[in-house]
Amino acid sequence: MLELAILGLLKERSMHGYQLKKRVAETLGAFWQVSYGSLYPALKRLQRSGAVEMVFPTEDVGRRKNVYRITEAGEALFQELLQETGRETGEDGKFQVRLAFFRYLKPETRIGMLERRRAFLEGRLSELRRGFKEYRERIDSYTLALMRHGVEFTEQDIRWLDDLIAAERRGARVKRSPRTARRAAAARIPQKERA
Amino acid sequence: MLELAILGLLKERSMHGYQLKKRVAETLGAFWQVSYGSLYPALKRLQRSGAVEMVFPTEDVGRRKNVYRITEAGEALFQELLQETGRETGEDGKFQVRLAFFRYLKPETRIGMLERRRAFLEGRLSELRRGFKEYRERIDSYTLALMRHGVEFTEQDIRWLDDLIAAERRGARVKRSPRTARRAAAARIPQKERA
DNA sequence: TTCGTCATGTAATGGGTTACATGATTAC
DNA sequence: GTAATCATGTAACCCATTACATGACGAA
């Protein structure tokens, strides 16, 4: 996961560890975080295995910055990791990291992953709704608020996936404003089927 | 975390491992999951340390079910764990688990935790927004969709917290329908301050 | 000069997950 | 009788986090 993310980001442009962490926080931050304690060792590991290499600081002397660049071996490893772990539909965070590299996958693979994720969330949602019905009367207000929040979160997540799936089928890219997308999704899904 | 959750749930009523996992999935499922591989060992650990004890199956013979009950020592441990880890405002999942046991905390502690969580999310949000501005033009549509989703998720989370905080201040409990609450929150918060 | 951020790193520590294995019970 | 769900457990494995330590640079 970590290695996949590192390679994917370095594919975009060469960076040093600190920048990688920042980049992750600013884009994936809501779903996934890296700590230096795992980032730097991972970078060294990848370097030893030849997947990345250091760019020697020609300019920018004085300040010690280890800029890494992905190698050809790294590109290969990236593709491998991206494919291999493709069944991780559950586990929030992992899915989203993978999604950040969707453009490197074939359209069919993309749709498949999106749909498996959707099915997973749908399953979770019905579980949560079942729980809601079952405990509604018996449970304290905090847990109740939590359950409600969980249901809404999951619903939002599913709507978002629906948009991505729709865009993918159209062959287009998601360009609409979030507000429009929300309305479209609300109109589209029947919601409330399955027990 | 795991032990806190186990003790808190057993405080409510005695259960066996399987039921505990189910209960977690049906209430906290959107934020946290337990696996048997950690649950059962934890249960044994707690039993050995005297925090829980087995209720011998008087009825229900034949089928092997290990029903656990919290002990007095367990109650003490629960309180300790609940207090101790109170600074975990970040780390999604942990906060929500803790929230499920809010009724066992003093109102001031509750508000404090809610507000620290809010501040944390606000920080994350501004980081995400900064990222959005910075990468908007340069980044692929999937990552962009992800970033947008992350922002919306976080905003929703903050609105939810605002409701909880408001209810807490009122001394009342959150009883409104989610839809009403959403409207109320939207009207209340200025949103969009801080860079 | 001092504070905040940039920047790297390590060691101890502490979880957790996956896969496997087993068997009873219930519903069809 | 057979498939699904209930129910418990272990071992191997694979991560990650926290805390600590260091130091340069830029702005006030």
CSV table of C-alpha atoms (C1' of nucleotides) in Angstrom, one decimal:
chain,number,residue,atom,x,y,z
A,1,MET,CA,0.0,0.0,0.0
A,2,LEU,CA,2.6,2.5,1.1
A,3,GLU,CA,5.0,1.4,-1.6
A,4,LEU,CA,2.3,1.6,-4.2
A,5,ALA,CA,1.5,5.1,-3.1
A,6,ILE,CA,5.1,6.2,-3.1
A,7,LEU,CA,5.8,4.8,-6.5
A,8,GLY,CA,2.6,6.2,-7.9
A,9,LEU,CA,3.4,9.7,-6.7
A,10,LEU,CA,7.0,9.6,-7.8
A,11,LYS,CA,5.7,8.5,-11.2
A,12,GLU,CA,4.1,11.9,-11.4
A,13,ARG,CA,7.1,13.8,-10.4
A,14,SER,CA,10.3,13.3,-8.3
A,15,MET,CA,10.0,14.3,-4.7
A,16,HIS,CA,11.6,13.9,-1.3
A,17,GLY,CA,10.0,12.3,1.7
A,18,TYR,CA,8.7,15.4,3.3
A,19,GLN,CA,7.0,16.4,0.1
A,20,LEU,CA,5.5,13.0,-0.4
A,21,LYS,CA,3.8,13.2,3.0
A,22,LYS,CA,2.5,16.6,2.3
A,23,ARG,CA,1.2,15.6,-1.0
A,24,VAL,CA,-0.7,12.7,0.6
A,25,ALA,CA,-2.1,14.9,3.3
A,26,GLU,CA,-3.3,17.4,0.8
A,27,THR,CA,-5.0,15.0,-1.5
A,28,LEU,CA,-5.8,11.7,0.2
A,29,GLY,CA,-5.8,13.2,3.7
A,30,ALA,CA,-9.4,12.5,4.5
A,31,PHE,CA,-8.8,8.8,3.9
A,32,TRP,CA,-5.3,7.9,4.5
A,33,GLN,CA,-2.2,9.3,6.4
A,34,VAL,CA,1.5,8.4,6.3
A,35,SER,CA,3.9,8.8,9.2
A,36,TYR,CA,7.6,9.5,8.8
A,37,GLY,CA,8.3,6.4,10.8
A,38,SER,CA,7.0,4.3,7.9
A,39,LEU,CA,7.7,6.6,5.0
A,40,TYR,CA,11.4,7.0,5.3
A,41,PRO,CA,12.2,3.4,5.9
A,42,ALA,CA,10.0,2.5,3.0
A,43,LEU,CA,11.8,4.9,0.8
A,44,LYS,CA,15.1,3.3,1.8
A,45,ARG,CA,13.8,-0.1,1.2
A,46,LEU,CA,12.6,0.9,-2.3
A,47,GLN,CA,16.0,2.4,-3.0
A,48,ARG,CA,17.9,-0.7,-1.9
A,49,SER,CA,15.6,-2.9,-4.1
A,50,GLY,CA,16.3,-0.5,-7.0
A,51,ALA,CA,12.7,0.7,-7.5
A,52,VAL,CA,13.7,4.3,-6.8
A,53,GLU,CA,16.9,6.2,-6.9
A,54,MET,CA,18.2,9.4,-5.5
A,55,VAL,CA,18.6,12.5,-7.6
A,56,PHE,CA,21.7,14.3,-6.5
A,57,PRO,CA,21.0,17.8,-5.5
A,58,THR,CA,22.9,19.8,-8.1
A,59,GLU,CA,21.2,23.1,-7.1
A,60,ASP,CA,19.7,23.3,-3.6
A,61,VAL,CA,23.0,22.5,-2.0
A,62,GLY,CA,23.5,23.0,1.7
A,63,ARG,CA,20.1,21.9,2.7
A,64,ARG,CA,19.9,18.2,2.9
A,65,LYS,CA,17.1,17.0,0.7
A,66,ASN,CA,16.8,13.5,-0.6
A,67,VAL,CA,14.9,13.7,-3.8
A,68,TYR,CA,13.8,10.4,-5.2
A,69,ARG,CA,13.1,9.4,-8.7
A,70,ILE,CA,11.3,6.2,-9.9
A,71,THR,CA,13.3,3.8,-12.0
A,72,GLU,CA,12.2,1.4,-14.7
A,73,ALA,CA,12.2,-1.4,-12.2
A,74,GLY,CA,10.0,0.8,-10.0
A,75,GLU,CA,7.6,1.3,-12.8
A,76,ALA,CA,7.3,-2.4,-13.2
A,77,LEU,CA,6.8,-2.9,-9.5
A,78,PHE,CA,4.2,-0.2,-9.5
A,79,GLN,CA,2.1,-2.0,-12.2
A,80,GLU,CA,2.5,-5.2,-10.3
A,81,LEU,CA,1.3,-3.8,-7.0
A,82,LEU,CA,-1.5,-1.9,-8.6
A,83,GLN,CA,-2.9,-5.1,-10.2
A,84,GLU,CA,-2.2,-7.6,-7.4
A,85,THR,CA,-4.0,-5.9,-4.6
A,86,GLY,CA,-7.0,-5.2,-6.7
A,87,ARG,CA,-9.4,-7.2,-4.6
A,88,GLU,CA,-9.2,-4.9,-1.6
A,89,THR,CA,-12.7,-3.5,-1.9
A,90,GLY,CA,-13.3,-3.2,1.8
A,91,GLU,CA,-10.9,-1.4,4.0
A,92,ASP,CA,-11.4,2.3,3.7
A,93,GLY,CA,-8.3,4.1,2.8
A,94,LYS,CA,-6.8,1.3,0.7
A,95,PHE,CA,-9.5,1.6,-1.9
A,96,GLN,CA,-9.1,5.4,-2.1
A,97,VAL,CA,-5.4,5.2,-2.5
A,98,ARG,CA,-5.8,2.7,-5.3
A,99,LEU,CA,-8.4,5.0,-6.9
A,100,ALA,CA,-5.8,7.8,-7.0
A,101,PHE,CA,-4.0,5.7,-9.6
A,102,PHE,CA,-7.0,4.6,-11.6
A,103,ARG,CA,-5.7,6.3,-14.7
A,104,TYR,CA,-3.1,3.6,-15.0
A,105,LEU,CA,-5.7,0.8,-15.1
A,106,LYS,CA,-7.7,-0.5,-18.0
A,107,PRO,CA,-11.3,0.9,-18.1
A,108,GLU,CA,-12.8,-2.6,-17.5
A,109,THR,CA,-10.7,-3.1,-14.4
A,110,ARG,CA,-11.7,0.3,-13.2
A,111,ILE,CA,-15.4,-0.4,-13.5
A,112,GLY,CA,-15.0,-3.8,-11.9
A,113,MET,CA,-13.3,-2.3,-8.9
A,114,LEU,CA,-15.8,0.5,-8.6
A,115,GLU,CA,-18.6,-2.0,-8.7
A,116,ARG,CA,-17.1,-4.4,-6.2
A,117,ARG,CA,-16.6,-1.5,-3.9
A,118,ARG,CA,-20.1,-0.4,-4.3
A,119,ALA,CA,-21.4,-3.9,-3.5
A,120,PHE,CA,-19.3,-4.0,-0.4
A,121,LEU,CA,-20.6,-0.6,0.8
A,122,GLU,CA,-24.2,-1.7,0.0
A,123,GLY,CA,-23.6,-4.7,2.2
A,124,ARG,CA,-22.3,-2.6,5.0
A,125,LEU,CA,-25.2,-0.2,4.6
A,126,SER,CA,-27.8,-2.9,5.0
A,127,GLU,CA,-26.0,-4.1,8.0
A,128,LEU,CA,-26.0,-0.7,9.5
A,129,ARG,CA,-29.7,-0.2,8.7
A,130,ARG,CA,-30.5,-3.6,10.3
A,131,GLY,CA,-28.6,-2.4,13.4
A,132,PHE,CA,-30.5,0.8,13.4
A,133,LYS,CA,-33.8,-0.9,13.4
A,134,GLU,CA,-32.8,-3.4,16.0
A,135,TYR,CA,-31.2,-1.0,18.5
A,136,ARG,CA,-33.2,2.2,17.8
A,137,GLU,CA,-35.3,2.0,21.0
A,138,ARG,CA,-32.8,0.3,23.2
A,139,ILE,CA,-29.7,2.5,22.7
A,140,ASP,CA,-28.2,5.7,24.1
A,141,SER,CA,-28.4,8.9,22.1
A,142,TYR,CA,-24.7,9.0,21.4
A,143,THR,CA,-24.5,5.6,19.8
A,144,LEU,CA,-27.7,6.5,18.0
A,145,ALA,CA,-26.2,9.7,16.6
A,146,LEU,CA,-23.1,7.6,15.6
A,147,MET,CA,-25.2,5.1,13.7
A,148,ARG,CA,-27.1,7.7,11.9
A,149,HIS,CA,-23.9,9.4,10.9
A,150,GLY,CA,-22.5,6.1,9.7
A,151,VAL,CA,-25.5,5.4,7.5
A,152,GLU,CA,-25.3,8.9,6.0
A,153,PHE,CA,-21.6,8.6,5.4
A,154,THR,CA,-22.0,5.3,3.7
A,155,GLU,CA,-24.9,6.6,1.6
A,156,GLN,CA,-22.8,9.6,0.5
A,157,ASP,CA,-20.0,7.2,-0.4
A,158,ILE,CA,-22.3,5.1,-2.5
A,159,ARG,CA,-23.7,8.2,-4.3
A,160,TRP,CA,-20.1,9.3,-5.1
A,161,LEU,CA,-19.3,5.8,-6.5
A,162,ASP,CA,-22.4,6.0,-8.6
A,163,ASP,CA,-21.2,9.2,-10.2
A,164,LEU,CA,-17.8,7.7,-10.9
A,165,ILE,CA,-19.3,4.5,-12.4
A,166,ALA,CA,-21.7,6.6,-14.5
A,167,ALA,CA,-18.8,8.8,-15.8
A,168,GLU,CA,-16.8,5.7,-16.5
A,169,ARG,CA,-19.5,4.1,-18.5
A,170,ARG,CA,-20.0,7.3,-20.5
A,171,GLY,CA,-16.3,7.1,-21.1
A,172,ALA,CA,-16.2,10.7,-19.9
A,173,ARG,CA,-14.6,12.1,-16.9
A,174,VAL,CA,-16.3,13.5,-13.8
A,175,LYS,CA,-16.5,17.2,-14.6
A,176,ARG,CA,-19.7,18.3,-12.9
A,177,SER,CA,-19.8,20.4,-9.8
A,178,PRO,CA,-20.3,18.3,-6.7
A,179,ARG,CA,-23.7,19.9,-6.1
A,180,THR,CA,-25.0,19.0,-9.5
A,181,ALA,CA,-23.7,15.5,-9.1
A,182,ARG,CA,-25.4,15.1,-5.8
A,183,ARG,CA,-28.8,16.0,-7.3
A,184,ALA,CA,-28.2,13.7,-10.2
A,185,ALA,CA,-27.4,10.8,-8.0
A,186,ALA,CA,-30.3,11.4,-5.7
A,187,ALA,CA,-32.7,11.3,-8.7
A,188,ARG,CA,-31.1,8.2,-10.1
A,189,ILE,CA,-30.9,5.7,-7.3
A,190,PRO,CA,-34.0,4.0,-5.9
A,191,GLN,CA,-32.4,3.8,-2.5
A,192,LYS,CA,-34.1,1.7,0.2
A,193,GLU,CA,-34.4,-1.5,-1.6
A,194,ARG,CA,-32.9,-4.6,-0.1
A,195,ALA,CA,-33.8,-5.3,3.6
B,1,MET,CA,-9.1,0.6,21.9
B,2,LEU,CA,-10.3,-3.0,21.4
B,3,GLU,CA,-10.4,-3.6,25.1
B,4,LEU,CA,-12.2,-0.4,25.7
B,5,ALA,CA,-14.8,-1.4,23.2
B,6,ILE,CA,-15.2,-4.8,24.6
B,7,LEU,CA,-15.6,-3.6,28.1
B,8,GLY,CA,-18.0,-0.9,27.1
B,9,LEU,CA,-20.2,-3.2,25.2
B,10,LEU,CA,-20.2,-5.9,27.9
B,11,LYS,CA,-21.1,-3.2,30.4
B,12,GLU,CA,-24.4,-2.8,28.5
B,13,ARG,CA,-25.1,-6.6,28.5
B,14,SER,CA,-23.2,-9.8,28.6
B,15,MET,CA,-22.3,-11.3,25.3
B,16,HIS,CA,-20.1,-13.8,23.5
B,17,GLY,CA,-17.4,-13.0,21.0
B,18,TYR,CA,-19.5,-13.5,17.9
B,19,GLN,CA,-22.2,-11.2,19.2
B,20,LEU,CA,-19.7,-8.6,20.0
B,21,LYS,CA,-18.4,-8.5,16.5
B,22,LYS,CA,-21.9,-8.3,15.1
B,23,ARG,CA,-22.8,-5.6,17.5
B,24,VAL,CA,-19.8,-3.6,16.4
B,25,ALA,CA,-20.5,-4.1,12.7
B,26,GLU,CA,-24.1,-3.0,13.1
B,27,THR,CA,-23.4,0.1,15.0
B,28,LEU,CA,-19.8,1.3,14.5
B,29,GLY,CA,-19.4,-0.6,11.2
B,30,ALA,CA,-18.9,2.5,9.1
B,31,PHE,CA,-15.9,3.6,11.2
B,32,TRP,CA,-14.4,0.6,12.8
B,33,GLN,CA,-14.2,-3.2,12.4
B,34,VAL,CA,-13.0,-6.0,14.5
B,35,SER,CA,-11.6,-9.3,13.3
B,36,TYR,CA,-11.9,-12.6,15.2
B,37,GLY,CA,-8.1,-12.8,15.1
B,38,SER,CA,-7.9,-9.9,17.5
B,39,LEU,CA,-11.2,-10.2,19.3
B,40,TYR,CA,-10.9,-13.7,20.7
B,41,PRO,CA,-7.4,-13.3,22.0
B,42,ALA,CA,-8.4,-10.0,23.6
B,43,LEU,CA,-11.3,-11.6,25.3
B,44,LYS,CA,-9.0,-14.2,26.8
B,45,ARG,CA,-6.5,-11.6,27.8
B,46,LEU,CA,-9.2,-9.7,29.6
B,47,GLN,CA,-10.4,-12.9,31.3
B,48,ARG,CA,-6.9,-13.8,32.5
B,49,SER,CA,-6.5,-10.3,33.9
B,50,GLY,CA,-9.8,-10.6,35.6
B,51,ALA,CA,-11.6,-7.8,33.8
B,52,VAL,CA,-14.2,-10.1,32.4
B,53,GLU,CA,-15.5,-13.6,33.4
B,54,MET,CA,-17.4,-16.3,31.7
B,55,VAL,CA,-21.0,-16.9,32.4
B,56,PHE,CA,-21.5,-20.7,32.4
B,57,PRO,CA,-24.2,-21.7,30.0
B,58,THR,CA,-27.0,-23.0,32.3
B,59,GLU,CA,-29.5,-23.2,29.5
B,60,ASP,CA,-28.2,-23.3,25.9
B,61,VAL,CA,-26.2,-26.4,26.6
B,62,GLY,CA,-24.8,-28.3,23.7
B,63,ARG,CA,-23.8,-25.4,21.6
B,64,ARG,CA,-20.5,-24.0,22.8
B,65,LYS,CA,-20.9,-20.4,23.5
B,66,ASN,CA,-18.6,-18.4,25.7
B,67,VAL,CA,-20.7,-15.7,27.2
B,68,TYR,CA,-18.6,-13.0,29.0
B,69,ARG,CA,-19.6,-10.7,31.7
B,70,ILE,CA,-17.7,-7.6,32.9
B,71,THR,CA,-16.4,-7.7,36.5
B,72,GLU,CA,-15.9,-4.9,38.9
B,73,ALA,CA,-12.2,-4.8,38.0
B,74,GLY,CA,-13.3,-4.6,34.4
B,75,GLU,CA,-15.5,-1.6,35.2
B,76,ALA,CA,-12.6,0.2,36.8
B,77,LEU,CA,-10.3,-0.7,33.8
B,78,PHE,CA,-13.0,0.7,31.5
B,79,GLN,CA,-13.1,4.0,33.2
B,80,GLU,CA,-9.4,4.2,33.1
B,81,LEU,CA,-9.1,3.4,29.4
B,82,LEU,CA,-11.9,5.8,28.6
B,83,GLN,CA,-10.2,8.7,30.3
B,84,GLU,CA,-6.6,7.9,29.4
B,85,THR,CA,-6.9,7.8,25.7
B,86,GLY,CA,-9.0,10.9,25.6
B,87,ARG,CA,-6.6,12.9,23.5
B,88,GLU,CA,-7.0,10.8,20.4
B,89,THR,CA,-8.9,13.4,18.4
B,90,GLY,CA,-7.3,12.4,15.2
B,91,GLU,CA,-7.4,8.9,13.9
B,92,ASP,CA,-10.8,8.2,12.5
B,93,GLY,CA,-12.4,5.2,14.1
B,94,LYS,CA,-10.9,5.7,17.5
B,95,PHE,CA,-12.7,8.8,18.1
B,96,GLN,CA,-16.0,7.3,17.1
B,97,VAL,CA,-15.5,4.3,19.3
B,98,ARG,CA,-14.9,6.6,22.2
B,99,LEU,CA,-18.0,8.5,21.3
B,100,ALA,CA,-20.1,5.4,21.6
B,101,PHE,CA,-19.3,5.6,25.4
B,102,PHE,CA,-19.8,9.3,25.8
B,103,ARG,CA,-22.6,8.8,28.3
B,104,TYR,CA,-20.0,7.5,30.8
B,105,LEU,CA,-18.1,10.8,30.7
B,106,LYS,CA,-18.7,14.1,32.4
B,107,PRO,CA,-20.4,16.7,30.2
B,108,GLU,CA,-17.3,19.0,30.3
B,109,THR,CA,-15.1,16.2,29.1
B,110,ARG,CA,-17.5,15.4,26.4
B,111,ILE,CA,-17.6,19.0,25.1
B,112,GLY,CA,-13.8,19.2,25.3
B,113,MET,CA,-13.4,16.1,23.2
B,114,LEU,CA,-15.9,17.2,20.6
B,115,GLU,CA,-14.3,20.5,20.3
B,116,ARG,CA,-10.8,19.1,20.0
B,117,ARG,CA,-12.1,16.7,17.3
B,118,ARG,CA,-13.7,19.6,15.5
B,119,ALA,CA,-10.5,21.6,15.5
B,120,PHE,CA,-8.6,18.6,14.2
B,121,LEU,CA,-11.1,18.2,11.3
B,122,GLU,CA,-11.0,21.9,10.6
B,123,GLY,CA,-7.3,21.7,10.3
B,124,ARG,CA,-7.5,18.7,7.9
B,125,LEU,CA,-10.2,20.5,5.9
B,126,SER,CA,-8.0,23.6,5.3
B,127,GLU,CA,-5.2,21.3,4.3
B,128,LEU,CA,-7.5,19.6,1.8
B,129,ARG,CA,-8.7,22.8,0.5
B,130,ARG,CA,-5.2,24.1,0.1
B,131,GLY,CA,-4.4,21.0,-1.8
B,132,PHE,CA,-7.4,21.4,-3.9
B,133,LYS,CA,-6.4,24.9,-5.0
B,134,GLU,CA,-2.8,23.9,-5.5
B,135,TYR,CA,-3.4,20.8,-7.7
B,136,ARG,CA,-6.7,21.6,-9.3
B,137,GLU,CA,-5.3,22.3,-12.7
B,138,ARG,CA,-2.4,19.9,-12.6
B,139,ILE,CA,-4.1,16.7,-11.5
B,140,ASP,CA,-5.9,13.8,-13.1
B,141,SER,CA,-9.7,13.5,-12.8
B,142,TYR,CA,-9.7,10.6,-10.4
B,143,THR,CA,-7.5,12.2,-7.8
B,144,LEU,CA,-9.6,15.3,-8.3
B,145,ALA,CA,-12.8,13.4,-7.6
B,146,LEU,CA,-11.2,11.9,-4.6
B,147,MET,CA,-10.1,15.3,-3.2
B,148,ARG,CA,-13.6,16.7,-3.7
B,149,HIS,CA,-15.0,13.7,-2.0
B,150,GLY,CA,-12.6,14.1,0.9
B,151,VAL,CA,-13.6,17.7,1.4
B,152,GLU,CA,-17.3,16.9,1.3
B,153,PHE,CA,-16.8,14.0,3.8
B,154,THR,CA,-14.9,16.2,6.2
B,155,GLU,CA,-17.5,19.0,5.9
B,156,GLN,CA,-20.2,16.6,6.7
B,157,ASP,CA,-18.3,15.3,9.6
B,158,ILE,CA,-17.9,18.8,11.0
B,159,ARG,CA,-21.6,19.6,10.6
B,160,TRP,CA,-22.4,16.5,12.5
B,161,LEU,CA,-20.0,17.5,15.3
B,162,ASP,CA,-21.6,20.9,15.4
B,163,ASP,CA,-24.9,19.3,16.0
B,164,LEU,CA,-23.5,17.2,18.8
B,165,ILE,CA,-21.8,20.2,20.4
B,166,ALA,CA,-25.0,22.3,20.2
B,167,ALA,CA,-27.1,19.5,21.7
B,168,GLU,CA,-24.5,19.1,24.4
B,169,ARG,CA,-24.5,22.7,25.3
B,170,ARG,CA,-28.3,22.7,25.4
B,171,GLY,CA,-28.0,19.9,27.8
B,172,ALA,CA,-30.4,18.1,25.6
B,173,ARG,CA,-30.0,15.0,23.5
B,174,VAL,CA,-29.8,14.9,19.7
B,175,LYS,CA,-33.4,13.9,18.8
B,176,ARG,CA,-34.0,15.7,15.5
B,177,SER,CA,-34.2,13.9,12.3
B,178,PRO,CA,-30.9,14.0,10.3
B,179,ARG,CA,-32.5,16.2,7.6
B,180,THR,CA,-33.6,18.9,10.1
B,181,ALA,CA,-30.2,18.7,11.7
B,182,ARG,CA,-28.5,19.2,8.4
B,183,ARG,CA,-30.5,22.3,7.6
B,184,ALA,CA,-29.9,23.7,11.1
B,185,ALA,CA,-26.2,23.2,10.7
B,186,ALA,CA,-26.1,24.7,7.3
B,187,ALA,CA,-27.8,27.8,8.6
B,188,ARG,CA,-25.6,28.1,11.6
B,189,ILE,CA,-22.1,27.8,10.5
B,190,PRO,CA,-20.4,30.5,8.5
B,191,GLN,CA,-18.2,27.9,6.6
B,192,LYS,CA,-15.4,29.1,4.4
B,193,GLU,CA,-13.5,31.1,6.9
B,194,ARG,CA,-9.8,30.4,7.5
B,195,ALA,CA,-7.7,29.9,4.3
C,1,DT,C1',17.3,35.3,18.5
C,2,DT,C1',13.5,32.7,18.6
C,3,DC,C1',9.8,30.4,16.6
C,4,DG,C1',7.8,27.8,13.0
C,5,DT,C1',8.4,24.9,9.3
C,6,DC,C1',11.4,22.2,6.6
C,7,DA,C1',13.8,17.8,6.6
C,8,DT,C1',15.6,13.2,7.9
C,9,DG,C1',16.0,9.4,10.6
C,10,DT,C1',15.7,5.3,14.2
C,11,DA,C1',14.3,2.1,18.0
C,12,DA,C1',10.9,0.4,20.7
C,13,DT,C1',6.6,-0.9,20.8
C,14,DG,C1',2.3,-2.5,19.7
C,15,DG,C1',-1.0,-3.6,17.6
C,16,DG,C1',-3.7,-5.8,13.8
C,17,DT,C1',-5.0,-9.1,9.7
C,18,DT,C1',-5.1,-13.3,6.9
C,19,DA,C1',-5.5,-17.8,6.5
C,20,DC,C1',-6.4,-21.9,8.3
C,21,DA,C1',-9.0,-25.4,11.0
C,22,DT,C1',-13.0,-27.2,13.3
C,23,DG,C1',-17.6,-28.2,14.3
C,24,DA,C1',-22.6,-27.3,15.7
C,25,DT,C1',-27.0,-25.6,14.3
C,26,DT,C1',-30.7,-24.0,11.4
C,27,DA,C1',-33.4,-23.4,7.4
C,28,DC,C1',-34.6,-25.2,3.0
D,1,DG,C1',-28.6,-33.6,3.0
D,2,DT,C1',-26.6,-29.5,2.2
D,3,DA,C1',-25.8,-24.8,2.3
D,4,DA,C1',-25.6,-20.8,5.3
D,5,DT,C1',-24.7,-19.0,9.5
D,6,DC,C1',-23.3,-19.5,14.1
D,7,DA,C1',-19.2,-20.0,16.9
D,8,DT,C1',-14.4,-20.4,18.5
D,9,DG,C1',-9.7,-20.4,18.1
D,10,DT,C1',-4.5,-20.2,16.5
D,11,DA,C1',-0.2,-19.1,14.1
D,12,DA,C1',2.3,-16.7,10.8
D,13,DC,C1',3.0,-12.5,9.2
D,14,DC,C1',3.1,-7.7,8.3
D,15,DC,C1',2.5,-3.7,9.1
D,16,DA,C1',2.3,0.8,11.4
D,17,DT,C1',2.8,4.4,15.3
D,18,DT,C1',5.1,6.9,18.9
D,19,DA,C1',8.7,9.1,20.8
D,20,DC,C1',12.9,10.6,20.4
D,21,DA,C1',17.0,13.0,18.3
D,22,DT,C1',19.0,16.2,15.2
D,23,DG,C1',19.7,20.2,12.5
D,24,DA,C1',19.1,23.8,8.8
D,25,DC,C1',16.5,27.7,7.1
D,26,DG,C1',13.4,31.8,7.0
D,27,DA,C1',10.8,35.3,9.0
D,28,DA,C1',9.7,38.3,12.9
